[in-house]
XYZ file of C-alpha atoms in Angstrom:
724
model
C -135.277 143.819 131.930
C -134.530 141.184 134.963
C -135.683 137.627 133.602
C -138.083 136.020 136.300
C -136.454 132.379 136.127
C -132.830 134.118 137.303
C -134.557 136.170 140.040
C -136.642 133.031 141.519
C -133.025 130.978 141.389
C -131.002 134.078 143.468
C -134.614 134.471 145.582
C -134.686 130.533 146.614
C -130.742 130.012 147.314
C -130.777 133.083 149.023
C -133.494 131.801 151.357
C -131.213 128.904 152.413
C -128.438 130.647 153.238
C -127.630 129.769 156.899
C -124.029 131.379 156.999
C -122.680 127.879 157.336
C -119.271 127.183 155.997
C -118.941 123.346 156.551
C -118.282 121.717 153.103
C -117.442 118.073 152.601
C -116.273 116.911 149.133
C -116.451 113.131 147.422
C -115.756 112.007 143.881
C -118.934 112.036 142.869
C -120.080 115.938 144.083
C -116.337 117.129 142.555
C -117.894 115.313 139.285
C -121.432 117.041 139.719
C -119.329 120.205 140.473
C -118.007 119.986 136.873
C -121.514 119.982 135.171
C -123.038 122.347 137.831
C -120.415 124.608 136.127
C -121.483 124.170 132.615
C -125.138 124.435 133.557
C -124.488 127.408 135.211
C -122.221 128.720 131.905
C -125.105 127.606 129.560
C -127.694 129.728 132.161
C -125.706 132.834 132.039
C -125.437 132.591 127.949
C -129.187 132.500 127.809
C -129.168 135.394 129.851
C -126.439 137.370 128.426
C -128.306 136.437 124.718
C -131.483 138.104 125.615
C -129.609 141.295 126.718
C -127.560 141.677 123.480
C -130.851 141.621 121.581
C -132.361 144.057 124.141
C -128.846 146.439 122.807
C -129.378 145.456 119.273
C -125.777 143.766 119.454
C -127.380 139.724 119.501
C -128.714 138.130 116.560
C -130.052 134.670 117.974
C -132.314 133.915 121.535
C -132.876 130.505 121.277
C -131.542 129.035 124.642
C -130.870 125.667 126.822
C -132.726 127.302 129.967
C -134.344 123.959 131.669
C -132.081 121.739 129.764
C -128.943 122.454 131.076
C -129.060 118.758 132.550
C -127.382 117.674 129.098
C -124.468 118.333 130.331
C -124.513 115.136 132.327
C -124.735 113.703 128.629
C -121.562 115.192 127.503
C -120.161 113.753 130.700
C -121.487 110.447 129.898
C -119.630 110.485 126.648
C -116.254 111.066 125.448
C -114.836 114.311 123.724
C -113.875 112.242 120.721
C -117.244 110.807 120.555
C -119.558 112.771 117.025
C -122.125 114.708 118.585
C -125.165 116.338 116.372
C -126.564 118.498 119.264
C -129.982 120.290 119.532
C -130.168 123.911 119.950
C -130.728 123.597 123.302
C -127.793 121.837 123.866
C -126.016 124.148 125.028
C -124.373 122.648 128.494
C -123.414 120.026 126.617
C -121.372 122.158 124.584
C -119.606 123.407 127.444
C -118.441 120.233 129.372
C -117.463 118.779 126.030
C -115.175 121.771 125.752
C -114.070 121.677 129.143
C -113.225 117.629 129.085
C -111.747 118.505 125.228
C -109.777 121.215 126.873
C -108.091 124.131 124.747
C -110.776 126.173 123.670
C -112.958 128.903 125.656
C -116.689 127.723 124.919
C -117.994 130.500 126.522
C -116.390 132.717 124.186
C -117.304 130.740 121.138
C -120.867 130.858 122.091
C -120.578 134.819 122.400
C -119.105 135.171 119.131
C -122.051 132.896 117.593
C -124.765 134.898 119.346
C -123.540 138.286 117.938
C -122.595 136.534 114.348
C -118.494 137.704 114.326
C -116.399 136.933 112.125
C -114.353 135.243 114.871
C -116.438 132.818 115.718
C -114.393 129.334 115.386
C -117.365 127.630 113.656
C -118.814 129.235 111.513
C -116.990 132.471 111.099
C -120.323 134.720 112.056
C -122.519 132.698 109.636
C -124.389 131.496 111.636
C -125.009 130.630 115.772
C -124.217 127.239 115.809
C -123.139 123.912 118.401
C -119.651 123.522 116.810
C -115.895 122.665 116.930
C -114.310 119.971 114.513
C -111.261 119.416 117.841
C -114.152 118.724 119.758
C -115.901 116.341 117.153
C -119.036 118.447 117.263
C -120.563 118.834 113.637
C -122.306 122.005 113.522
C -126.377 122.267 112.831
C -128.241 124.955 112.945
C -132.185 125.320 113.747
C -132.644 121.708 112.832
C -135.949 120.335 113.009
C -134.827 116.529 113.040
C -133.134 117.161 109.466
C -129.434 116.437 110.948
C -131.062 112.925 112.528
C -130.643 110.534 109.088
C -127.333 112.208 108.973
C -126.533 111.243 112.812
C -127.373 107.336 111.204
C -124.930 107.914 108.627
C -122.000 108.629 110.852
C -122.576 105.402 112.755
C -123.259 103.238 109.933
C -120.019 104.751 108.920
C -117.272 104.395 111.995
C -117.499 100.413 111.873
C -117.276 100.362 108.067
C -114.894 102.469 107.611
C -112.711 99.965 109.625
C -114.412 96.975 108.068
C -112.523 98.447 104.686
C -109.654 99.515 106.254
C -110.473 103.357 105.905
C -109.381 106.378 108.241
C -112.135 107.585 109.617
C -111.578 110.884 111.834
C -113.567 109.241 114.615
C -112.082 106.405 116.897
C -113.061 102.696 115.727
C -115.319 102.464 119.329
C -116.812 105.494 119.560
C -120.514 106.132 119.907
C -122.267 109.175 117.907
C -124.819 110.858 120.022
C -127.616 112.975 118.594
C -129.997 115.404 120.814
C -133.198 116.372 119.449
C -136.562 117.763 120.681
C -139.964 116.433 121.582
C -141.805 117.837 119.045
C -139.164 116.825 116.220
C -139.176 113.636 117.088
C -142.880 113.492 115.874
C -141.136 114.455 112.302
C -141.076 111.785 109.165
C -137.655 112.409 109.174
C -136.355 111.707 112.818
C -139.129 108.558 112.965
C -137.913 107.534 109.763
C -133.858 107.827 110.601
C -134.519 106.333 114.217
C -136.613 103.335 111.929
C -133.358 103.032 110.053
C -131.229 102.574 112.336
C -133.390 99.808 114.078
C -133.510 98.333 110.320
C -129.779 98.438 110.412
C -129.132 97.059 113.952
C -131.892 94.070 112.863
C -130.201 92.872 110.357
C -126.927 92.651 112.466
C -124.955 96.114 111.327
C -123.167 97.398 113.572
C -124.377 101.183 114.815
C -123.435 102.988 117.556
C -125.422 105.550 117.790
C -127.274 107.521 121.076
C -130.552 108.911 120.363
C -130.913 111.507 123.089
C -134.906 113.234 123.061
C -134.494 116.303 125.257
C -138.787 116.281 126.024
C -139.820 119.614 127.624
C -143.811 118.856 126.413
C -143.989 121.792 124.351
C -143.319 122.256 120.732
C -143.447 126.428 120.521
C -146.896 126.478 121.385
C -148.058 123.142 120.593
C -147.687 120.705 123.538
C -146.979 117.133 123.471
C -149.694 114.676 124.762
C -148.116 113.611 128.374
C -146.622 109.851 127.930
C -146.462 110.124 124.116
C -142.927 110.069 123.908
C -142.563 107.116 126.283
C -145.469 105.343 124.598
C -143.848 106.132 121.265
C -140.294 104.427 121.926
C -139.996 102.865 125.529
C -140.938 99.232 123.878
C -139.637 99.857 120.458
C -137.868 96.549 119.664
C -134.772 97.092 118.722
C -133.922 100.329 120.588
C -132.939 100.342 123.864
C -134.531 102.513 126.065
C -133.034 104.759 129.042
C -135.139 107.049 130.603
C -134.553 110.081 133.381
C -135.353 113.225 134.940
C -134.101 116.175 133.603
C -134.392 118.653 136.938
C -131.766 115.634 138.770
C -127.908 116.091 137.032
C -126.835 112.865 139.215
C -129.937 110.844 138.062
C -129.423 112.268 134.635
C -125.410 111.175 134.370
C -125.751 107.796 135.535
C -128.661 106.719 133.054
C -126.400 108.921 130.334
C -123.421 106.674 131.499
C -125.282 103.599 131.690
C -126.764 104.351 128.147
C -123.521 105.128 126.674
C -121.877 102.179 127.662
C -124.576 100.164 126.421
C -124.049 101.453 123.029
C -120.544 101.592 122.829
C -120.355 97.790 124.289
C -122.863 96.603 121.502
C -122.903 98.811 118.778
C -126.817 99.538 118.448
C -128.565 102.452 118.766
C -130.270 103.719 121.953
C -132.731 106.030 123.210
C -132.392 108.399 126.111
C -135.125 109.942 127.328
C -134.794 113.226 129.045
C -137.826 114.662 130.343
C -136.906 118.359 131.004
C -138.593 121.708 131.001
C -138.221 124.845 128.938
C -137.623 127.851 130.600
C -137.762 131.469 129.637
C -140.126 130.674 126.121
C -138.939 129.255 122.850
C -136.502 132.240 122.499
C -136.839 135.828 123.104
C -139.053 137.107 120.451
C -141.787 134.167 122.117
C -144.595 135.916 124.241
C -145.136 132.414 125.915
C -147.830 134.166 128.190
C -150.215 134.291 124.952
C -150.842 130.159 125.057
C -149.480 129.497 128.411
C -150.780 130.729 131.802
C -148.680 132.587 134.415
C -149.377 130.082 137.059
C -148.405 127.389 134.944
C -145.303 129.265 133.387
C -143.923 129.918 137.238
C -144.803 126.059 138.506
C -142.170 125.124 136.054
C -139.655 127.276 138.166
C -139.415 124.262 140.637
C -138.349 121.799 137.691
C -135.557 124.172 137.155
C -132.197 121.767 136.440
C -129.728 124.928 137.776
C -131.886 124.623 140.851
C -131.818 121.730 141.484
C -128.703 120.254 141.280
C -127.813 123.790 143.502
C -129.698 122.434 146.135
C -128.271 118.833 145.787
C -124.938 120.039 146.306
C -126.284 121.653 149.379
C -127.830 118.911 150.478
C -124.972 116.384 149.935
C -122.604 119.008 151.427
C -120.596 120.301 148.376
C -121.523 123.716 148.393
C -122.997 126.480 150.905
C -125.743 128.557 149.836
C -123.592 131.171 150.269
C -121.184 129.464 147.977
C -124.083 128.359 145.059
C -124.866 132.143 145.317
C -120.955 132.694 144.684
C -120.097 130.995 141.875
C -123.492 131.800 140.207
C -122.589 136.026 140.079
C -118.749 134.829 139.347
C -120.486 133.091 136.467
C -122.766 136.150 135.629
C -119.743 138.534 135.525
C -117.167 136.267 133.712
C -120.050 135.539 130.543
C -121.014 139.364 130.954
C -118.197 140.443 131.059
C -117.060 138.448 128.028
C -120.333 139.537 125.918
C -119.666 143.030 126.611
C -116.734 142.531 124.920
C -117.538 140.614 121.988
C -120.494 142.420 121.084
C -118.171 145.256 119.559
C -116.542 142.755 117.233
C -116.934 142.549 113.517
C -119.224 141.190 111.168
C -119.140 139.857 107.687
C -119.048 142.968 105.664
C -119.755 142.028 101.999
C -121.066 139.261 100.030
C -117.660 138.249 99.123
C -116.834 137.495 102.690
C -120.253 135.703 103.469
C -119.787 133.110 100.380
C -116.334 132.715 100.789
C -116.464 128.874 102.009
C -118.571 128.414 98.947
C -116.755 130.369 96.042
C -113.419 129.077 97.439
C -114.772 125.320 96.917
C -116.069 125.937 93.655
C -112.714 127.821 92.457
C -110.821 124.598 93.436
C -112.779 122.268 91.465
C -112.535 124.743 88.842
C -108.714 125.048 88.921
C -108.434 121.128 89.664
C -105.753 119.956 87.314
C -107.934 117.547 84.946
C -109.247 118.149 81.922
C -111.422 115.988 79.443
C -112.380 116.572 76.518
C -115.093 119.481 75.345
C -115.309 119.323 71.582
C -116.951 116.224 69.925
C -113.335 115.307 68.732
C -113.172 111.428 69.307
C -111.084 109.976 72.425
C -108.248 107.492 71.237
C -109.078 104.123 73.024
C -109.106 100.354 72.173
C -111.871 99.913 73.334
C -115.628 98.571 72.241
C -118.741 102.105 71.657
C -120.375 101.734 74.670
C -124.290 102.786 75.819
C -125.127 105.272 78.395
C -125.195 102.785 80.886
C -122.647 101.081 80.479
C -120.391 103.892 80.384
C -121.829 104.762 84.047
C -121.216 101.260 84.963
C -117.892 101.040 84.015
C -116.825 104.465 85.575
C -118.733 103.708 88.721
C -116.405 100.275 88.637
C -113.114 102.597 88.324
C -113.888 105.015 91.359
C -114.679 101.689 93.194
C -111.347 100.807 92.370
C -109.410 103.910 92.745
C -110.977 105.014 95.783
C -111.320 102.252 98.734
C -113.131 104.890 100.549
C -116.511 104.855 97.904
C -119.342 102.724 98.526
C -122.140 101.954 96.325
C -125.978 102.179 97.718
C -129.325 102.693 97.093
C -132.222 101.127 96.629
C -132.012 97.878 94.493
C -128.501 99.058 93.201
C -126.949 95.696 94.472
C -128.254 92.320 93.769
C -130.599 93.555 91.491
C -128.015 96.053 89.563
C -130.850 98.567 89.799
C -133.820 99.133 87.885
C -132.310 99.850 84.610
C -129.228 97.489 85.545
C -126.629 100.425 85.722
C -125.158 98.858 88.502
C -125.361 95.381 87.540
C -122.005 93.090 88.260
C -121.006 95.620 90.754
C -121.586 94.026 93.634
C -119.416 90.866 92.341
C -116.697 93.040 91.631
C -116.290 94.591 94.887
C -118.306 92.829 97.936
C -121.373 93.688 99.930
C -119.362 96.005 102.140
C -119.192 98.441 99.516
C -122.440 97.923 96.994
C -125.434 97.530 99.226
C -128.873 97.771 99.483
C -130.628 100.188 101.554
C -133.880 100.844 103.386
C -136.805 102.246 100.699
C -136.483 105.611 101.749
C -134.645 108.934 100.204
C -134.375 110.664 103.545
C -132.338 107.506 104.872
C -130.282 107.256 101.849
C -129.112 110.912 101.714
C -128.687 111.041 105.274
C -126.166 108.178 105.516
C -124.472 109.567 102.499
C -124.205 113.036 104.366
C -122.898 110.744 107.456
C -120.607 108.946 105.247
C -118.697 111.515 103.701
C -117.889 113.715 107.099
C -116.579 109.904 108.506
C -114.044 109.234 106.004
C -115.878 107.473 102.637
C -116.396 108.409 99.673
C -120.368 107.888 99.364
C -121.991 107.337 95.844
C -125.836 107.306 96.693
C -128.418 106.223 94.230
C -132.147 108.229 94.000
C -134.314 105.565 91.937
C -135.776 108.465 90.083
C -136.025 112.363 90.131
C -139.086 112.597 91.386
C -138.066 110.418 94.538
C -135.500 112.781 95.299
C -138.104 115.280 95.916
C -139.386 113.267 99.161
C -135.712 114.324 100.798
C -134.369 117.242 98.875
C -133.604 118.906 102.339
C -131.099 116.409 103.002
C -129.236 117.702 100.286
C -130.451 121.145 100.490
C -130.181 122.006 104.663
C -127.503 119.510 105.197
C -125.500 118.409 102.962
C -124.917 121.323 101.019
C -124.926 123.798 103.550
C -122.020 122.043 106.029
C -119.100 123.055 104.383
C -120.969 127.329 104.751
C -121.343 126.981 108.466
C -118.317 125.700 109.241
C -116.049 127.433 107.004
C -114.870 124.519 105.791
C -113.443 122.863 108.688
C -116.219 119.721 108.035
C -116.623 118.389 104.427
C -119.252 115.605 103.443
C -118.103 114.974 99.712
C -120.616 112.966 98.322
C -122.547 111.673 94.785
C -126.160 111.481 94.156
C -127.012 109.416 91.381
C -130.349 110.140 89.968
C -132.090 108.298 87.381
C -133.727 111.354 86.055
C -136.096 112.750 83.085
C -138.750 111.383 80.601
C -139.291 110.415 77.134
C -139.808 106.820 78.570
C -141.992 106.571 75.650
C -145.282 106.782 78.076
C -144.028 103.930 80.815
C -144.664 105.208 84.342
C -146.081 108.651 84.142
C -145.203 111.471 86.714
C -143.295 109.591 89.337
C -141.016 107.702 86.488
C -140.639 111.070 84.462
C -140.302 113.836 86.240
C -138.088 116.428 84.624
C -138.597 119.012 87.471
C -135.074 120.376 88.560
C -135.475 123.840 90.061
C -135.299 122.012 93.856
C -131.748 121.659 92.958
C -130.725 124.834 90.370
C -130.888 127.492 93.545
C -129.008 125.320 96.426
C -125.610 127.457 96.500
C -122.378 125.321 96.290
C -122.835 122.154 94.555
C -122.224 120.630 91.647
C -125.232 119.162 89.483
C -123.999 116.999 86.094
C -126.044 116.601 83.469
C -124.685 114.050 80.583
C -125.668 112.964 77.729
C -123.176 111.168 76.022
C -121.540 107.663 77.189
C -118.232 109.020 76.976
C -119.547 111.995 78.858
C -120.958 109.926 81.171
C -118.453 108.330 82.443
C -115.860 111.100 82.154
C -117.932 113.573 84.169
C -119.039 110.715 86.862
C -115.175 110.649 87.370
C -115.041 114.298 87.520
C -117.703 114.382 90.492
C -115.659 111.188 92.492
C -112.461 113.623 91.981
C -114.370 116.950 92.920
C -115.991 115.133 96.298
C -112.668 113.293 97.502
C -110.624 116.424 96.960
C -112.875 119.310 97.915
C -115.494 117.688 99.695
C -118.178 118.629 97.399
C -121.459 117.550 97.041
C -122.763 116.491 93.118
C -125.715 115.387 91.448
C -125.268 113.304 89.005
C -128.567 113.412 86.475
C -128.532 110.324 84.582
C -131.517 111.101 81.681
C -133.265 107.413 81.651
C -134.533 107.709 77.918
C -130.383 107.546 77.209
C -129.214 104.698 79.175
C -129.564 102.088 76.473
C -129.720 104.106 73.104
C -127.249 102.862 70.650
C -128.517 105.345 67.502
C -128.681 108.905 66.461
C -130.413 109.618 63.249
C -131.186 105.706 62.077
C -131.606 102.554 63.319
C -128.178 100.670 63.392
C -125.952 104.004 62.771
C -124.530 103.251 66.489
C -123.719 106.906 66.402
C -124.921 107.091 69.898
C -122.376 105.056 71.491
C -118.853 105.935 72.060
C -115.541 104.816 73.661
C -114.826 105.061 77.317
C -112.605 107.689 77.660
C -109.383 108.100 79.405
C -109.744 111.261 81.671
C -112.087 113.060 83.279
C -114.291 115.948 82.263
C -114.080 119.617 83.357
C -116.824 120.568 85.762
C -118.185 123.751 84.380
C -117.034 123.548 80.747
C -119.600 122.756 77.569
C -119.007 120.172 74.988
C -119.923 121.709 71.228
C -120.703 119.812 68.102
C -120.318 121.700 65.033
C -119.039 125.006 63.639
C -122.432 126.268 61.861
C -122.446 130.142 61.653
C -126.292 130.977 62.196
C -127.596 129.370 65.041
C -126.830 128.512 68.416
C -128.740 126.006 70.102
C -127.815 125.301 73.666
C -129.264 122.400 75.234
C -128.153 119.204 77.503
C -129.960 115.982 78.591
C -132.403 114.367 76.111
C -132.354 117.987 74.379
C -128.843 117.156 72.673
C -129.747 114.482 70.578
C -133.052 115.771 69.742
C -131.257 118.768 68.663
C -128.295 117.412 66.599
C -131.167 115.566 64.603
C -132.624 118.813 64.642
C -129.693 120.622 63.532
C -128.789 118.110 60.589
C -132.331 118.935 59.149
C -132.230 122.559 59.252
C -128.582 122.670 57.582
C -130.689 120.746 54.368
C -132.219 124.542 54.238
C -128.821 126.002 54.435
C -128.773 127.019 58.443
C -125.437 126.197 59.730
C -126.243 124.996 63.256
C -123.734 124.214 66.208
C -125.307 122.801 69.337
C -123.741 123.191 72.749
C -123.752 120.366 74.960
C -123.874 122.607 78.478
C -123.203 119.001 80.445
C -123.122 121.186 83.550
C -126.375 122.780 85.220
C -124.214 123.793 88.397
C -121.830 125.331 87.289
C -123.443 126.698 84.229
C -120.690 126.966 81.601
C -121.278 130.614 80.986
C -118.055 131.574 78.985
C -118.961 128.421 76.571
C -122.084 129.752 76.242
C -121.561 133.478 75.583
C -118.700 132.783 73.138
C -120.805 130.246 70.800
C -123.812 132.645 71.137
C -121.570 136.070 70.100
C -120.452 133.285 67.244
C -123.765 133.545 65.559
C -125.708 135.973 67.174
C -128.942 133.933 67.047
C -129.691 131.795 70.586
C -132.161 128.722 70.626
C -132.198 127.428 74.184
C -133.626 124.254 74.255
C -134.650 122.570 77.279
C -136.296 119.637 77.955
C -137.578 120.765 81.817
C -140.503 123.473 82.593
C -140.803 126.863 82.114
C -141.201 127.754 84.826
C -138.101 127.072 86.735
C -136.446 124.677 84.170
C -132.602 125.319 83.964
C -133.582 127.624 80.378
C -134.704 131.015 82.706
C -131.034 130.228 83.816
C -128.955 130.263 80.598
C -131.620 132.935 78.849
C -130.579 135.152 82.402
C -126.616 134.835 82.024
C -126.870 136.095 79.055
C -128.487 138.676 79.688
C -125.944 139.782 82.400
C -123.575 139.060 80.077
C -124.640 141.629 77.842
C -125.348 139.691 74.634
C -127.357 141.499 72.726
C -128.348 138.909 69.829
C -131.264 137.250 69.457
C -132.269 134.824 72.293
C -135.383 132.412 72.070
C -136.633 129.575 74.317
C -138.204 125.947 74.004
C -139.173 123.912 76.719
C -141.298 121.204 78.018
C -144.922 122.441 79.441
C -145.406 123.617 83.197
C -147.636 120.485 83.616
C -146.576 117.004 85.244
C -145.872 114.156 83.037
C -149.232 111.872 82.442
C -148.993 108.598 81.384
C -148.923 106.765 78.134
C -148.531 108.827 74.579
C -150.209 112.206 76.337
C -146.677 112.813 77.736
C -145.887 113.811 74.457
C -148.013 116.790 74.336
C -146.481 118.559 77.254
C -142.636 117.319 76.509
C -140.330 119.376 74.442
C -140.198 117.591 71.021
C -138.466 118.061 67.837
C -140.764 119.406 65.613
C -141.049 122.330 68.575
C -136.993 123.067 67.683
C -137.549 123.227 64.196
C -140.266 125.370 64.460
C -138.825 128.145 66.826
C -135.702 127.503 65.005
C -137.578 128.442 61.553
C -139.282 131.027 63.144
C -136.007 133.145 64.182
C -135.454 133.107 60.620
C -138.403 133.783 59.223
C -138.264 137.027 61.514
C -141.658 135.897 63.640
C -141.203 137.191 66.842
C -142.867 134.541 69.032
C -140.554 133.672 70.492
C -140.716 130.032 69.456
C -142.178 128.919 72.892
C -144.226 126.078 73.591
């Protein structure tokens, strides 16, 4: 079915046909002609997307119609300037490809529309604007979630230069990040813009061009007239530029001025493009359900493709007939390629789909470094350390080993962390590598994602596990997906340290004693470490840094707050929960085992480890031999180790300090079931409750009494599950 905007263009330009062939060219008109070609390509790709969907071959119809003036934004930048693009930045992508050369952007986009395995960025996993050789970092259907990463990239370009670290981006690069007017209201966007301005206010170089493509509507919700200008035009510390997106020459001049300003001043700027949305939000969007026909047709007059065509005719660069000839030639090129590409193969198996993730995890698992996987002591001439001291020393080792490493978060620098874990590191390596951030977890994680893709090894701290949930999408939707949606062409290595879990003797309540890890457990392709002993904490942190550096892994490091300064295990003064610093990294995905009991296997992690070891000693007094398996890794789970030790005793008690619903124990029990384990399996876990203040916390958290009780029930034959 013909699209009205296509018919409108043909009708209006057709009415201008006069038969004249007089054409005059200048440098300006030649430049506009180049950009006009990108506009035409983008328009016909949108039309082709609708056609492919109508014949059941296309899977994505969110287009760029009405936004084609963003070609001029690409034209104002260099092909080496990193770009994080809005899903309506199709013409930008085509112009960037023309600048960079060596690619066929029409084919790139079409292969994405049909999810072809030959698509050069994601390999058929999503329709994205992205190419590594064009410095376009892939984004999916973003609602401002890419803005914190863009801030991170802009921060990291000058920081890499300062540290003498190689970066994929030129030293004078400008980062460009485009988004829509509706997304500009999202807390993620506002936080990112605030972070950029906050950094620049302190004199931190941050060469970032925000581009708001303001079409006045978010699906069906209207943006109040003048809202974007009202919100950003007078923002101190954010240079503001405005252009009418219907006038390509105006956009080119304004975008050039904006890019030059950012490149010169190394500060953030805001380019406001007043665009128009044509053909609705997507192919499935029935625009007439919320907009009148006259309102929709009135927008056709602001069609940037039509306006550019008129400008070229009025300035003698093309005749009307020449415009139509180019328009139809581009249609033929695009639809011809679409017919061919529609028959290309798709991903045909789970293994193919998951290849970027499985390859990364396989690479990590096959890494040559291996640390201790038993309770045997590591020989080293050093004094025993607490967990906090071991983490501190491991952080220093990482900072000394990798000059790319930077450590940041709230309170990590001068204060040395809320619990003193990072104390002294600022003095050892300096403020360029250990520094405090704004109090915004989205900004912290976005900085990590941007730094990792820019040549640095970011080690970000989130003060408490509950605070992660404010910003989990920066891990789930941005960092963890990058290798998947770029087929491992882009990687953002990062280590995120989180002070986690409960048992702070009632201190803090929910926000300082959170035990919810479900938000992390179901994210594919990330490493989640959960040490309990000091030597493991150091060895595992070194392993995470290695996995990040060598394989681009996103590693989450959960540090049990209650064990930070713990020295004793059984009685005061025994010093049995201190350990010497390890000599090697740990092996990712391998458990640590305590004891060789033949009667019961306790599978646990975190605070559950010392609790279970104390319970094991009590159980041995009644002739129940126990081995305690410290999983150490929540992802990937050490399934082989768990299964092996489960079969050694035939009886398993999963001791889980997280919640019964969504807790780690669910995954352990499911893994044993999948492995065909036919012995006895029981579970004890914390209650499905938020953690209250004071001693009431102990009423809902896992206790040693509950571990003993559950263990006894297994041997008493009471089949009640032993669950709290």
